[in-house]
């Protein structure tokens, strides 16, 4: 009887959690950024954190960058849907990429810094 009570309690908790998640109006998702290409043998830390909001990606720099960087968003076919060059990013500022008008699908966020490219994959859902 105790085992049945615990199972029913766990089922009830999972339904409450699902309901709370579906009621949330503000949805965000952290993009997992991975290194794609690097010519150096030295380990490199990921210099940004990217968070996908409903209509934008917010990028925060985790360390000081003293050189030009390029942001790109590519679709599944490799078409560049967005590109911007930042000369010397300010670590204190949040850089925002507007996704308004992007269609439902899978995309990649590319952060290009000299000879190193970091890629984060994300999806836009209806």
Tab-separated table of N, CA and C in Angstrom:
chain	number	residue	atom	x	y	z
A	1	UNK	N	0.829	-1.196	0.000
A	1	UNK	CA	0.000	0.000	0.000
A	1	UNK	C	0.871	1.256	0.000
A	2	UNK	N	2.001	1.203	0.756
A	2	UNK	CA	2.890	2.356	0.789
A	2	UNK	C	3.472	2.632	-0.595
A	3	UNK	N	3.819	1.571	-1.320
A	3	UNK	CA	4.409	1.730	-2.642
A	3	UNK	C	3.404	2.391	-3.584
A	4	UNK	N	2.151	1.992	-3.529
A	4	UNK	CA	1.110	2.579	-4.368
A	4	UNK	C	0.917	4.056	-4.026
A	5	UNK	N	0.945	4.392	-2.749
A	5	UNK	CA	0.811	5.795	-2.331
A	5	UNK	C	1.953	6.638	-2.868
A	6	UNK	N	3.172	6.121	-2.818
A	6	UNK	CA	4.338	6.860	-3.311
A	6	UNK	C	4.232	7.054	-4.817
A	7	UNK	N	3.810	6.003	-5.539
A	7	UNK	CA	3.661	6.108	-6.993
A	7	UNK	C	2.600	7.141	-7.339
A	8	UNK	N	1.470	7.120	-6.653
A	8	UNK	CA	0.418	8.095	-6.921
A	8	UNK	C	0.883	9.513	-6.595
A	9	UNK	N	1.660	9.667	-5.520
A	9	UNK	CA	2.196	10.969	-5.160
A	9	UNK	C	3.137	11.480	-6.247
A	10	UNK	N	4.014	10.604	-6.746
A	10	UNK	CA	4.943	10.997	-7.807
A	10	UNK	C	4.198	11.362	-9.087
A	11	UNK	N	3.159	10.617	-9.426
A	11	UNK	CA	2.352	10.935	-10.607
A	11	UNK	C	1.679	12.285	-10.429
A	12	UNK	N	1.129	12.537	-9.255
A	12	UNK	CA	0.484	13.827	-8.979
A	12	UNK	C	1.456	14.984	-9.084
A	13	UNK	N	2.680	14.799	-8.565
A	13	UNK	CA	3.695	15.849	-8.633
A	13	UNK	C	4.090	16.111	-10.078
A	14	UNK	N	4.237	15.053	-10.878
A	14	UNK	CA	4.630	15.261	-12.275
A	14	UNK	C	3.554	16.020	-13.043
A	15	UNK	N	2.266	15.768	-12.774
A	15	UNK	CA	1.199	16.513	-13.432
A	15	UNK	C	1.204	17.971	-12.994
A	16	UNK	N	1.456	18.232	-11.713
A	16	UNK	CA	1.513	19.617	-11.247
A	16	UNK	C	2.678	20.354	-11.896
A	17	UNK	N	3.818	19.677	-12.054
A	17	UNK	CA	4.976	20.279	-12.697
A	17	UNK	C	4.686	20.580	-14.160
A	18	UNK	N	4.053	19.631	-14.865
A	18	UNK	CA	3.709	19.849	-16.269
A	18	UNK	C	2.746	21.018	-16.402
A	19	UNK	N	1.766	21.101	-15.518
A	19	UNK	CA	0.787	22.177	-15.571
A	19	UNK	C	1.459	23.521	-15.314
A	20	UNK	N	2.366	23.578	-14.368
A	20	UNK	CA	3.070	24.825	-14.076
A	20	UNK	C	3.916	25.256	-15.271
A	21	UNK	N	4.542	24.293	-15.955
A	21	UNK	CA	5.354	24.621	-17.125
A	21	UNK	C	4.504	25.124	-18.278
A	22	UNK	N	3.320	24.567	-18.475
A	22	UNK	CA	2.482	25.005	-19.584
A	22	UNK	C	1.822	26.338	-19.293
A	23	UNK	N	1.669	26.707	-18.030
A	23	UNK	CA	1.059	27.976	-17.686
A	23	UNK	C	2.045	29.134	-17.761
A	24	UNK	N	3.311	28.824	-17.770
A	24	UNK	CA	4.320	29.875	-17.815
A	24	UNK	C	4.241	30.612	-19.147
A	25	UNK	N	4.152	31.927	-19.085
A	25	UNK	CA	4.047	32.722	-20.302
A	25	UNK	C	5.415	33.071	-20.863
A	26	UNK	N	6.397	33.233	-20.007
A	26	UNK	CA	7.719	33.668	-20.431
A	26	UNK	C	8.624	32.447	-20.543
A	27	UNK	N	8.988	32.084	-21.767
A	27	UNK	CA	9.811	30.899	-21.968
A	27	UNK	C	11.197	31.311	-22.446
A	28	UNK	N	12.210	30.793	-21.790
A	28	UNK	CA	13.584	31.025	-22.214
A	28	UNK	C	14.297	29.694	-22.269
A	29	UNK	N	15.352	29.655	-23.063
A	29	UNK	CA	16.134	28.439	-23.189
A	29	UNK	C	17.586	28.835	-23.413
A	30	UNK	N	18.463	28.257	-22.642
A	30	UNK	CA	19.891	28.526	-22.783
A	30	UNK	C	20.421	27.708	-23.961
A	31	UNK	N	21.124	28.360	-24.883
A	31	UNK	CA	21.723	27.666	-26.014
A	31	UNK	C	23.016	27.019	-25.566
A	32	UNK	N	23.235	25.802	-25.979
A	32	UNK	CA	24.486	25.108	-25.683
A	32	UNK	C	25.461	25.480	-26.796
A	33	UNK	N	26.514	26.173	-26.435
A	33	UNK	CA	27.503	26.653	-27.398
A	33	UNK	C	28.670	25.673	-27.426
A	34	UNK	N	29.055	25.244	-28.634
A	34	UNK	CA	30.173	24.318	-28.781
A	34	UNK	C	31.169	24.896	-29.765
A	35	UNK	N	32.433	24.551	-29.565
A	35	UNK	CA	33.466	25.018	-30.480
A	35	UNK	C	33.389	24.181	-31.753
A	36	UNK	N	33.520	24.846	-32.892
A	36	UNK	CA	33.429	24.132	-34.159
A	36	UNK	C	34.779	24.006	-34.825
A	37	UNK	N	35.548	25.073	-34.842
A	37	UNK	CA	36.813	25.055	-35.553
A	37	UNK	C	37.847	25.826	-34.758
A	38	UNK	N	38.996	25.210	-34.595
A	38	UNK	CA	40.051	25.862	-33.841
A	38	UNK	C	41.386	25.376	-34.377
A	39	UNK	N	42.305	26.315	-34.644
A	39	UNK	CA	43.621	25.957	-35.150
A	39	UNK	C	44.641	25.785	-34.031
A	40	UNK	N	44.288	26.173	-32.831
A	40	UNK	CA	45.218	26.106	-31.707
A	40	UNK	C	45.045	24.792	-30.946
A	41	UNK	N	46.103	24.381	-30.282
A	41	UNK	CA	46.063	23.170	-29.456
A	41	UNK	C	45.717	23.483	-28.011
A	42	UNK	N	45.569	24.757	-27.679
A	42	UNK	CA	45.291	25.195	-26.320
A	42	UNK	C	43.778	25.167	-26.084
A	43	UNK	N	43.309	24.643	-24.955
A	43	UNK	CA	41.875	24.667	-24.670
A	43	UNK	C	41.353	26.104	-24.617
A	44	UNK	N	40.177	26.309	-25.164
A	44	UNK	CA	39.584	27.640	-25.223
A	44	UNK	C	38.270	27.627	-24.458
A	45	UNK	N	38.075	28.631	-23.609
A	45	UNK	CA	36.796	28.733	-22.898
A	45	UNK	C	35.776	29.402	-23.812
A	46	UNK	N	34.519	29.097	-23.590
A	46	UNK	CA	33.448	29.689	-24.383
A	46	UNK	C	33.204	31.103	-23.851
A	47	UNK	N	33.364	32.120	-24.705
A	47	UNK	CA	33.343	33.506	-24.226
A	47	UNK	C	31.954	34.126	-24.083
A	48	UNK	N	30.904	33.405	-24.476
A	48	UNK	CA	29.557	33.979	-24.423
A	48	UNK	C	28.564	33.019	-23.793
A	49	UNK	N	27.450	33.602	-23.363
A	49	UNK	CA	26.286	32.841	-22.922
A	49	UNK	C	25.124	33.366	-23.761
A	50	UNK	N	24.379	32.465	-24.393
A	50	UNK	CA	23.270	32.875	-25.256
A	50	UNK	C	21.978	32.273	-24.729
A	51	UNK	N	20.959	33.127	-24.584
A	51	UNK	CA	19.669	32.692	-24.075
A	51	UNK	C	18.599	33.024	-25.102
A	52	UNK	N	17.871	31.989	-25.519
A	52	UNK	CA	16.790	32.144	-26.489
A	52	UNK	C	15.520	32.522	-25.762
A	53	UNK	N	14.975	33.669	-26.104
A	53	UNK	CA	13.697	34.121	-25.580
A	53	UNK	C	12.678	33.876	-26.682
A	54	UNK	N	11.451	34.303	-26.494
A	54	UNK	CA	10.426	34.043	-27.493
A	54	UNK	C	10.752	34.659	-28.850
A	55	UNK	N	11.250	35.891	-28.894
A	55	UNK	CA	11.498	36.573	-30.167
A	55	UNK	C	12.915	37.089	-30.321
A	56	UNK	N	13.830	36.632	-29.486
A	56	UNK	CA	15.197	37.135	-29.588
A	56	UNK	C	16.185	36.191	-28.904
A	57	UNK	N	17.446	36.440	-29.179
A	57	UNK	CA	18.535	35.765	-28.475
A	57	UNK	C	19.313	36.853	-27.753
A	58	UNK	N	19.497	36.685	-26.465
A	58	UNK	CA	20.299	37.615	-25.680
A	58	UNK	C	21.666	36.987	-25.439
A	59	UNK	N	22.699	37.717	-25.824
A	59	UNK	CA	24.067	37.223	-25.683
A	59	UNK	C	24.788	38.069	-24.648
A	60	UNK	N	25.387	37.385	-23.692
A	60	UNK	CA	26.202	38.048	-22.671
A	60	UNK	C	27.643	37.576	-22.836
A	61	UNK	N	28.559	38.514	-22.806
A	61	UNK	CA	29.974	38.162	-22.894
A	61	UNK	C	30.461	37.788	-21.503
A	62	UNK	N	31.098	36.639	-21.386
A	62	UNK	CA	31.568	36.142	-20.102
A	62	UNK	C	33.006	36.567	-19.806
A	63	UNK	N	33.652	37.088	-20.811
A	63	UNK	CA	35.024	37.557	-20.630
A	63	UNK	C	35.269	38.718	-21.582
A	64	UNK	N	36.331	39.466	-21.305
A	64	UNK	CA	36.666	40.623	-22.138
A	64	UNK	C	37.172	40.146	-23.503
A	65	UNK	N	36.640	40.740	-24.565
A	65	UNK	CA	37.077	40.429	-25.925
A	65	UNK	C	37.609	41.728	-26.516
A	66	UNK	N	38.871	41.718	-26.923
A	66	UNK	CA	39.470	42.956	-27.432
A	66	UNK	C	39.649	42.948	-28.946
A	67	UNK	N	38.926	42.091	-29.625
A	67	UNK	CA	39.012	42.046	-31.082
A	67	UNK	C	37.615	41.966	-31.687
A	68	UNK	N	37.558	42.104	-32.978
A	68	UNK	CA	36.289	42.065	-33.706
A	68	UNK	C	35.676	40.670	-33.654
A	69	UNK	N	34.357	40.610	-33.471
A	69	UNK	CA	33.637	39.339	-33.500
A	69	UNK	C	32.470	39.453	-34.489
A	70	UNK	N	32.058	38.313	-34.999
A	70	UNK	CA	30.945	38.265	-35.944
A	70	UNK	C	29.880	37.339	-35.385
A	71	UNK	N	28.632	37.794	-35.420
A	71	UNK	CA	27.487	36.955	-35.090
A	71	UNK	C	26.754	36.633	-36.385
A	72	UNK	N	26.383	35.368	-36.552
A	72	UNK	CA	25.563	34.953	-37.682
A	72	UNK	C	24.471	34.022	-37.182
A	73	UNK	N	23.331	34.067	-37.838
A	73	UNK	CA	22.284	33.068	-37.641
A	73	UNK	C	22.056	32.435	-39.003
A	74	UNK	N	22.199	31.100	-39.050
A	74	UNK	CA	22.010	30.362	-40.306
A	74	UNK	C	20.822	29.427	-40.171
A	75	UNK	N	20.116	29.240	-41.283
A	75	UNK	CA	19.006	28.282	-41.298
A	75	UNK	C	19.537	26.883	-41.611
A	76	UNK	N	18.643	25.918	-41.772
A	76	UNK	CA	19.031	24.526	-41.997
A	76	UNK	C	19.801	24.323	-43.296
A	77	UNK	N	19.555	25.178	-44.274
A	77	UNK	CA	20.232	25.053	-45.560
A	77	UNK	C	21.575	25.791	-45.587
A	78	UNK	N	21.930	26.447	-44.489
A	78	UNK	CA	23.188	27.173	-44.414
A	78	UNK	C	23.092	28.617	-44.883
A	79	UNK	N	21.892	29.090	-45.176
A	79	UNK	CA	21.695	30.481	-45.571
A	79	UNK	C	21.882	31.391	-44.369
A	80	UNK	N	22.592	32.487	-44.559
A	80	UNK	CA	22.793	33.454	-43.482
A	80	UNK	C	21.544	34.310	-43.381
A	81	UNK	N	20.835	34.185	-42.263
A	81	UNK	CA	19.600	34.923	-42.031
A	81	UNK	C	19.861	36.230	-41.277
A	82	UNK	N	20.989	36.287	-40.590
A	82	UNK	CA	21.371	37.462	-39.805
A	82	UNK	C	22.885	37.487	-39.707
A	83	UNK	N	23.461	38.687	-39.791
A	83	UNK	CA	24.897	38.834	-39.578
A	83	UNK	C	25.174	40.223	-39.031
A	84	UNK	N	26.077	40.285	-38.073
A	84	UNK	CA	26.487	41.569	-37.510
A	84	UNK	C	27.932	41.450	-37.052
A	85	UNK	N	28.678	42.529	-37.245
A	85	UNK	CA	30.073	42.596	-36.823
A	85	UNK	C	30.163	43.577	-35.659
A	86	UNK	N	30.793	43.136	-34.580
A	86	UNK	CA	30.987	43.997	-33.411
A	86	UNK	C	32.487	44.208	-33.270
A	87	UNK	N	32.907	45.483	-33.250
A	87	UNK	CA	34.338	45.786	-33.237
A	87	UNK	C	34.985	45.403	-31.914
A	88	UNK	N	34.570	45.963	-30.812
A	88	UNK	CA	35.078	45.553	-29.495
A	88	UNK	C	33.885	45.447	-28.555
A	89	UNK	N	33.406	44.235	-28.359
A	89	UNK	CA	32.225	44.043	-27.511
A	89	UNK	C	32.458	44.509	-26.084
A	90	UNK	N	31.440	45.116	-25.520
A	90	UNK	CA	31.490	45.565	-24.131
A	90	UNK	C	30.962	44.441	-23.247
A	91	UNK	N	31.775	44.004	-22.311
A	91	UNK	CA	31.416	42.878	-21.436
A	91	UNK	C	30.182	43.168	-20.588
A	92	UNK	N	29.954	44.427	-20.279
A	92	UNK	CA	28.832	44.792	-19.409
A	92	UNK	C	27.490	44.832	-20.158
A	93	UNK	N	27.516	44.947	-21.474
A	93	UNK	CA	26.281	45.059	-22.243
A	93	UNK	C	25.739	43.694	-22.660
A	94	UNK	N	24.430	43.650	-22.877
A	94	UNK	CA	23.783	42.459	-23.409
A	94	UNK	C	23.505	42.739	-24.877
A	95	UNK	N	23.976	41.857	-25.741
A	95	UNK	CA	23.766	42.001	-27.175
A	95	UNK	C	22.509	41.216	-27.536
A	96	UNK	N	21.604	41.831	-28.267
A	96	UNK	CA	20.313	41.205	-28.564
A	96	UNK	C	20.165	40.981	-30.073
A	97	UNK	N	19.796	39.763	-30.447
A	97	UNK	CA	19.538	39.414	-31.841
A	97	UNK	C	18.036	39.222	-31.992
A	98	UNK	N	17.415	40.041	-32.806
A	98	UNK	CA	15.964	40.006	-33.010
A	98	UNK	C	15.610	38.869	-33.968
A	99	UNK	N	14.720	37.988	-33.547
A	99	UNK	CA	14.287	36.853	-34.368
A	99	UNK	C	12.885	37.052	-34.941
A	100	UNK	N	12.363	38.256	-34.820
A	100	UNK	CA	11.028	38.558	-35.349
A	100	UNK	C	11.047	38.317	-36.858
A	101	UNK	N	10.081	37.593	-37.350
A	101	UNK	CA	9.996	37.311	-38.778
A	101	UNK	C	10.668	36.007	-39.193
A	102	UNK	N	11.397	35.363	-38.271
A	102	UNK	CA	12.004	34.072	-38.597
A	102	UNK	C	10.903	33.013	-38.633
A	103	UNK	N	10.978	32.102	-39.579
A	103	UNK	CA	9.980	31.042	-39.710
A	103	UNK	C	10.280	29.902	-38.742
A	104	UNK	N	9.302	29.048	-38.524
A	104	UNK	CA	9.474	27.861	-37.692
A	104	UNK	C	10.562	26.992	-38.323
A	105	UNK	N	11.495	26.522	-37.506
A	105	UNK	CA	12.558	25.666	-38.025
A	105	UNK	C	13.754	25.619	-37.106
A	106	UNK	N	14.805	24.981	-37.595
A	106	UNK	CA	16.042	24.813	-36.840
A	106	UNK	C	17.092	25.788	-37.378
A	107	UNK	N	17.834	26.381	-36.447
A	107	UNK	CA	18.827	27.391	-36.799
A	107	UNK	C	20.110	27.176	-36.006
A	108	UNK	N	21.158	27.870	-36.439
A	108	UNK	CA	22.423	27.875	-35.720
A	108	UNK	C	22.841	29.314	-35.463
A	109	UNK	N	23.331	29.561	-34.254
A	109	UNK	CA	23.945	30.837	-33.914
A	109	UNK	C	25.448	30.630	-33.974
A	110	UNK	N	26.129	31.401	-34.806
A	110	UNK	CA	27.573	31.310	-34.928
A	110	UNK	C	28.214	32.546	-34.321
A	111	UNK	N	29.224	32.322	-33.498
A	111	UNK	CA	30.038	33.379	-32.912
A	111	UNK	C	31.436	33.151	-33.462
A	112	UNK	N	31.903	34.069	-34.292
A	112	UNK	CA	33.178	33.894	-34.986
A	112	UNK	C	34.171	34.926	-34.448
A	113	UNK	N	35.295	34.399	-33.986
A	113	UNK	CA	36.345	35.239	-33.392
A	113	UNK	C	37.679	34.794	-33.985
A	114	UNK	N	38.239	35.584	-34.902
A	114	UNK	CA	39.467	35.261	-35.619
A	114	UNK	C	39.383	33.877	-36.258
A	115	UNK	N	40.143	32.913	-35.757
A	115	UNK	CA	40.173	31.583	-36.367
A	115	UNK	C	39.349	30.547	-35.590
A	116	UNK	N	38.478	31.002	-34.711
A	116	UNK	CA	37.666	30.098	-33.896
A	116	UNK	C	36.189	30.418	-34.088
A	117	UNK	N	35.394	29.373	-34.262
A	117	UNK	CA	33.952	29.537	-34.414
A	117	UNK	C	33.237	28.715	-33.345
A	118	UNK	N	32.301	29.335	-32.668
A	118	UNK	CA	31.450	28.663	-31.685
A	118	UNK	C	30.042	28.598	-32.258
A	119	UNK	N	29.388	27.469	-32.092
A	119	UNK	CA	28.050	27.278	-32.662
A	119	UNK	C	27.081	26.831	-31.583
A	120	UNK	N	25.906	27.464	-31.576
A	120	UNK	CA	24.803	27.055	-30.717
A	120	UNK	C	23.594	26.771	-31.602
A	121	UNK	N	22.949	25.651	-31.397
A	121	UNK	CA	21.785	25.281	-32.203
A	121	UNK	C	20.513	25.597	-31.440
A	122	UNK	N	19.490	26.064	-32.172
A	122	UNK	CA	18.209	26.351	-31.556
A	122	UNK	C	17.094	26.165	-32.557
A	123	UNK	N	15.870	26.075	-32.044
A	123	UNK	CA	14.682	25.904	-32.884
A	123	UNK	C	13.674	26.985	-32.573
A	124	UNK	N	12.949	27.368	-33.593
A	124	UNK	CA	11.822	28.273	-33.423
A	124	UNK	C	10.575	27.439	-33.652
A	125	UNK	N	9.726	27.422	-32.634
A	125	UNK	CA	8.518	26.607	-32.696
A	125	UNK	C	7.283	27.499	-32.713
A	126	UNK	N	6.224	26.975	-33.204
A	126	UNK	CA	4.963	27.719	-33.275
A	126	UNK	C	4.312	27.841	-31.928
